[in-house]
């Protein structure tokens, strides 16, 4: 982040100079324009024949001199701005390593199948962001065919989210009622929170919305057992409706951050029903890469300096563990305690009869004359009795 801040400071200097340059240019040009207009007005009023030619010559010479000085001044300051712009480029080169091919696996997108997967991932991300026209253009240019059944859920999701951002709860409530049982299976409180927010919007309408709010409170009946305390607070706020909720102990009900919260809850639960992750796989991969890339660049530099390039030979294996934070924990990873390598599809974890787990490669290396002795206990066993474990 320090590198970004350094570049940002240089960029702010350039923007500040651009603003000052623009203001000064306008002032000097306006001043010159007024001067030329005054000379022109004098010539029109008195005529060239009546005017003193010596005075006129001096005035014109002074005007031309001012114009020349102004042009030189603006050109000089414009040149200074170019120098500031070049400093931004130097700051980028100084703080960021432009060459990252050293830590990128070769031929990672060399097959049409992998290119197709990448294009589909980008298209899905664009659908999630509501950029439908851009996604369609990408499909046409890349030749990717997206089934309508995959596209339709994103269209509906974006339509409802757009309505929520406009503080229109109608589409979201309709969707929640339609999927009520599935939401209950997820133990979701989305439908109640939508009704709660609609009730609060009625409260903000003042005393004239009191009867409508009381009638709408009937929608809370199915949620009385699970959200009794929240319902009591909502009903208690009606007492202060005449004086305004914003002037009552219930003013927290009118906090504006509730709309952003309901958008997040709807996105989470809707994606859960669709079998999708809350965040786009592309955005998660990009964020993870941004965190891992500086570490990988440092490790690659250390490996080259110490001339131990053989440490990093496996394309699907990293030389060290990189902590991306708990937010990026999606599945369990098993590292073999014998070979100290992460297991993979070709080298899965194997459970021995004694209960200890090692990798298949370690199992094969420890097997001797058809027998295996567990490296953690003295139990001898048949290697064929080991069972593969699935995390």
PDB file of N, CA and C in Angstrom, residues 14 21 23 49 76 100 112 123 154 162 176 178 184 194 264 268 290 310 328 355 373 382 387:
ATOM      1  N   UNK A  14       0.619  16.466  -9.828  1.00  0.00           N
ATOM      2  CA  UNK A  14       0.359  16.772 -11.245  1.00  0.00           C
ATOM      3  C   UNK A  14      -1.021  17.386 -11.414  1.00  0.00           C
ATOM      4  N   UNK A  21      -2.468  25.716 -13.563  1.00  0.00           N
ATOM      5  CA  UNK A  21      -2.133  26.109 -14.936  1.00  0.00           C
ATOM      6  C   UNK A  21      -3.379  26.537 -15.701  1.00  0.00           C
ATOM      7  N   UNK A  23      -6.239  27.762 -14.455  1.00  0.00           N
ATOM      8  CA  UNK A  23      -6.736  29.045 -13.957  1.00  0.00           C
ATOM      9  C   UNK A  23      -5.863  30.209 -14.446  1.00  0.00           C
ATOM     10  N   UNK A  49      -6.796  57.494 -39.422  1.00  0.00           N
ATOM     11  CA  UNK A  49      -6.313  58.789 -39.883  1.00  0.00           C
ATOM     12  C   UNK A  49      -6.222  59.800 -38.742  1.00  0.00           C
ATOM     13  N   UNK A  76       6.359  27.541 -21.076  1.00  0.00           N
ATOM     14  CA  UNK A  76       7.314  27.144 -20.042  1.00  0.00           C
ATOM     15  C   UNK A  76       6.631  26.356 -18.924  1.00  0.00           C
ATOM     16  N   UNK A 100       6.491  -9.422 -14.547  1.00  0.00           N
ATOM     17  CA  UNK A 100       5.986 -10.466 -13.636  1.00  0.00           C
ATOM     18  C   UNK A 100       5.985 -11.839 -14.295  1.00  0.00           C
ATOM     19  N   UNK A 112      -7.188 -24.090 -26.319  1.00  0.00           N
ATOM     20  CA  UNK A 112      -8.502 -23.467 -26.529  1.00  0.00           C
ATOM     21  C   UNK A 112      -9.463 -23.706 -25.365  1.00  0.00           C
ATOM     22  N   UNK A 123     -17.051 -13.399 -18.515  1.00  0.00           N
ATOM     23  CA  UNK A 123     -18.452 -13.131 -18.864  1.00  0.00           C
ATOM     24  C   UNK A 123     -19.338 -13.228 -17.625  1.00  0.00           C
ATOM     25  N   UNK A 154     -28.765 -14.050 -13.291  1.00  0.00           N
ATOM     26  CA  UNK A 154     -28.019 -12.809 -13.105  1.00  0.00           C
ATOM     27  C   UNK A 154     -28.851 -11.603 -13.526  1.00  0.00           C
ATOM     28  N   UNK A 162     -30.833  -3.383  -8.419  1.00  0.00           N
ATOM     29  CA  UNK A 162     -30.981  -2.021  -8.905  1.00  0.00           C
ATOM     30  C   UNK A 162     -32.188  -1.349  -8.258  1.00  0.00           C
ATOM     31  N   UNK A 176     -38.680 -12.751  -2.446  1.00  0.00           N
ATOM     32  CA  UNK A 176     -38.555 -13.419  -1.149  1.00  0.00           C
ATOM     33  C   UNK A 176     -39.787 -14.256  -0.830  1.00  0.00           C
ATOM     34  N   UNK A 178     -41.807 -15.620  -3.037  1.00  0.00           N
ATOM     35  CA  UNK A 178     -41.787 -16.759  -3.959  1.00  0.00           C
ATOM     36  C   UNK A 178     -40.831 -17.844  -3.471  1.00  0.00           C
ATOM     37  N   UNK A 184     -36.170 -20.258   4.222  1.00  0.00           N
ATOM     38  CA  UNK A 184     -36.296 -20.812   5.571  1.00  0.00           C
ATOM     39  C   UNK A 184     -35.369 -21.998   5.769  1.00  0.00           C
ATOM     40  N   UNK A 194     -36.771  -7.388   4.956  1.00  0.00           N
ATOM     41  CA  UNK A 194     -37.393  -6.592   3.895  1.00  0.00           C
ATOM     42  C   UNK A 194     -38.700  -5.975   4.391  1.00  0.00           C
ATOM     43  N   UNK A 264     -26.594  -6.313   0.652  1.00  0.00           N
ATOM     44  CA  UNK A 264     -25.613  -7.372   0.917  1.00  0.00           C
ATOM     45  C   UNK A 264     -26.292  -8.668   1.330  1.00  0.00           C
ATOM     46  N   UNK A 268     -26.177 -12.204  -0.760  1.00  0.00           N
ATOM     47  CA  UNK A 268     -25.677 -13.424  -0.127  1.00  0.00           C
ATOM     48  C   UNK A 268     -26.679 -14.556  -0.225  1.00  0.00           C
ATOM     49  N   UNK A 290      -3.201 -10.096  -6.167  1.00  0.00           N
ATOM     50  CA  UNK A 290      -2.587  -8.836  -5.717  1.00  0.00           C
ATOM     51  C   UNK A 290      -1.865  -9.013  -4.384  1.00  0.00           C
ATOM     52  N   UNK A 310      16.231 -24.858  -8.417  1.00  0.00           N
ATOM     53  CA  UNK A 310      15.551 -26.144  -8.343  1.00  0.00           C
ATOM     54  C   UNK A 310      14.511 -26.220  -7.246  1.00  0.00           C
ATOM     55  N   UNK A 328     -10.113 -15.789   2.368  1.00  0.00           N
ATOM     56  CA  UNK A 328      -9.835 -16.600   1.185  1.00  0.00           C
ATOM     57  C   UNK A 328      -9.728 -18.085   1.510  1.00  0.00           C
ATOM     58  N   UNK A 355      -4.848 -45.092  11.315  1.00  0.00           N
ATOM     59  CA  UNK A 355      -5.494 -43.793  11.431  1.00  0.00           C
ATOM     60  C   UNK A 355      -4.635 -42.628  10.994  1.00  0.00           C
ATOM     61  N   UNK A 373       5.338 -49.987   7.058  1.00  0.00           N
ATOM     62  CA  UNK A 373       5.403 -49.697   8.477  1.00  0.00           C
ATOM     63  C   UNK A 373       5.102 -48.219   8.669  1.00  0.00           C
ATOM     64  N   UNK A 382      -0.688 -53.735   5.181  1.00  0.00           N
ATOM     65  CA  UNK A 382      -0.638 -53.898   3.733  1.00  0.00           C
ATOM     66  C   UNK A 382      -0.932 -52.556   3.083  1.00  0.00           C
ATOM     67  N   UNK A 387      -6.835 -46.095   2.470  1.00  0.00           N
ATOM     68  CA  UNK A 387      -8.026 -45.520   1.805  1.00  0.00           C
ATOM     69  C   UNK A 387      -7.762 -44.048   1.474  1.00  0.00           C
TER      70      UNK A 387
END
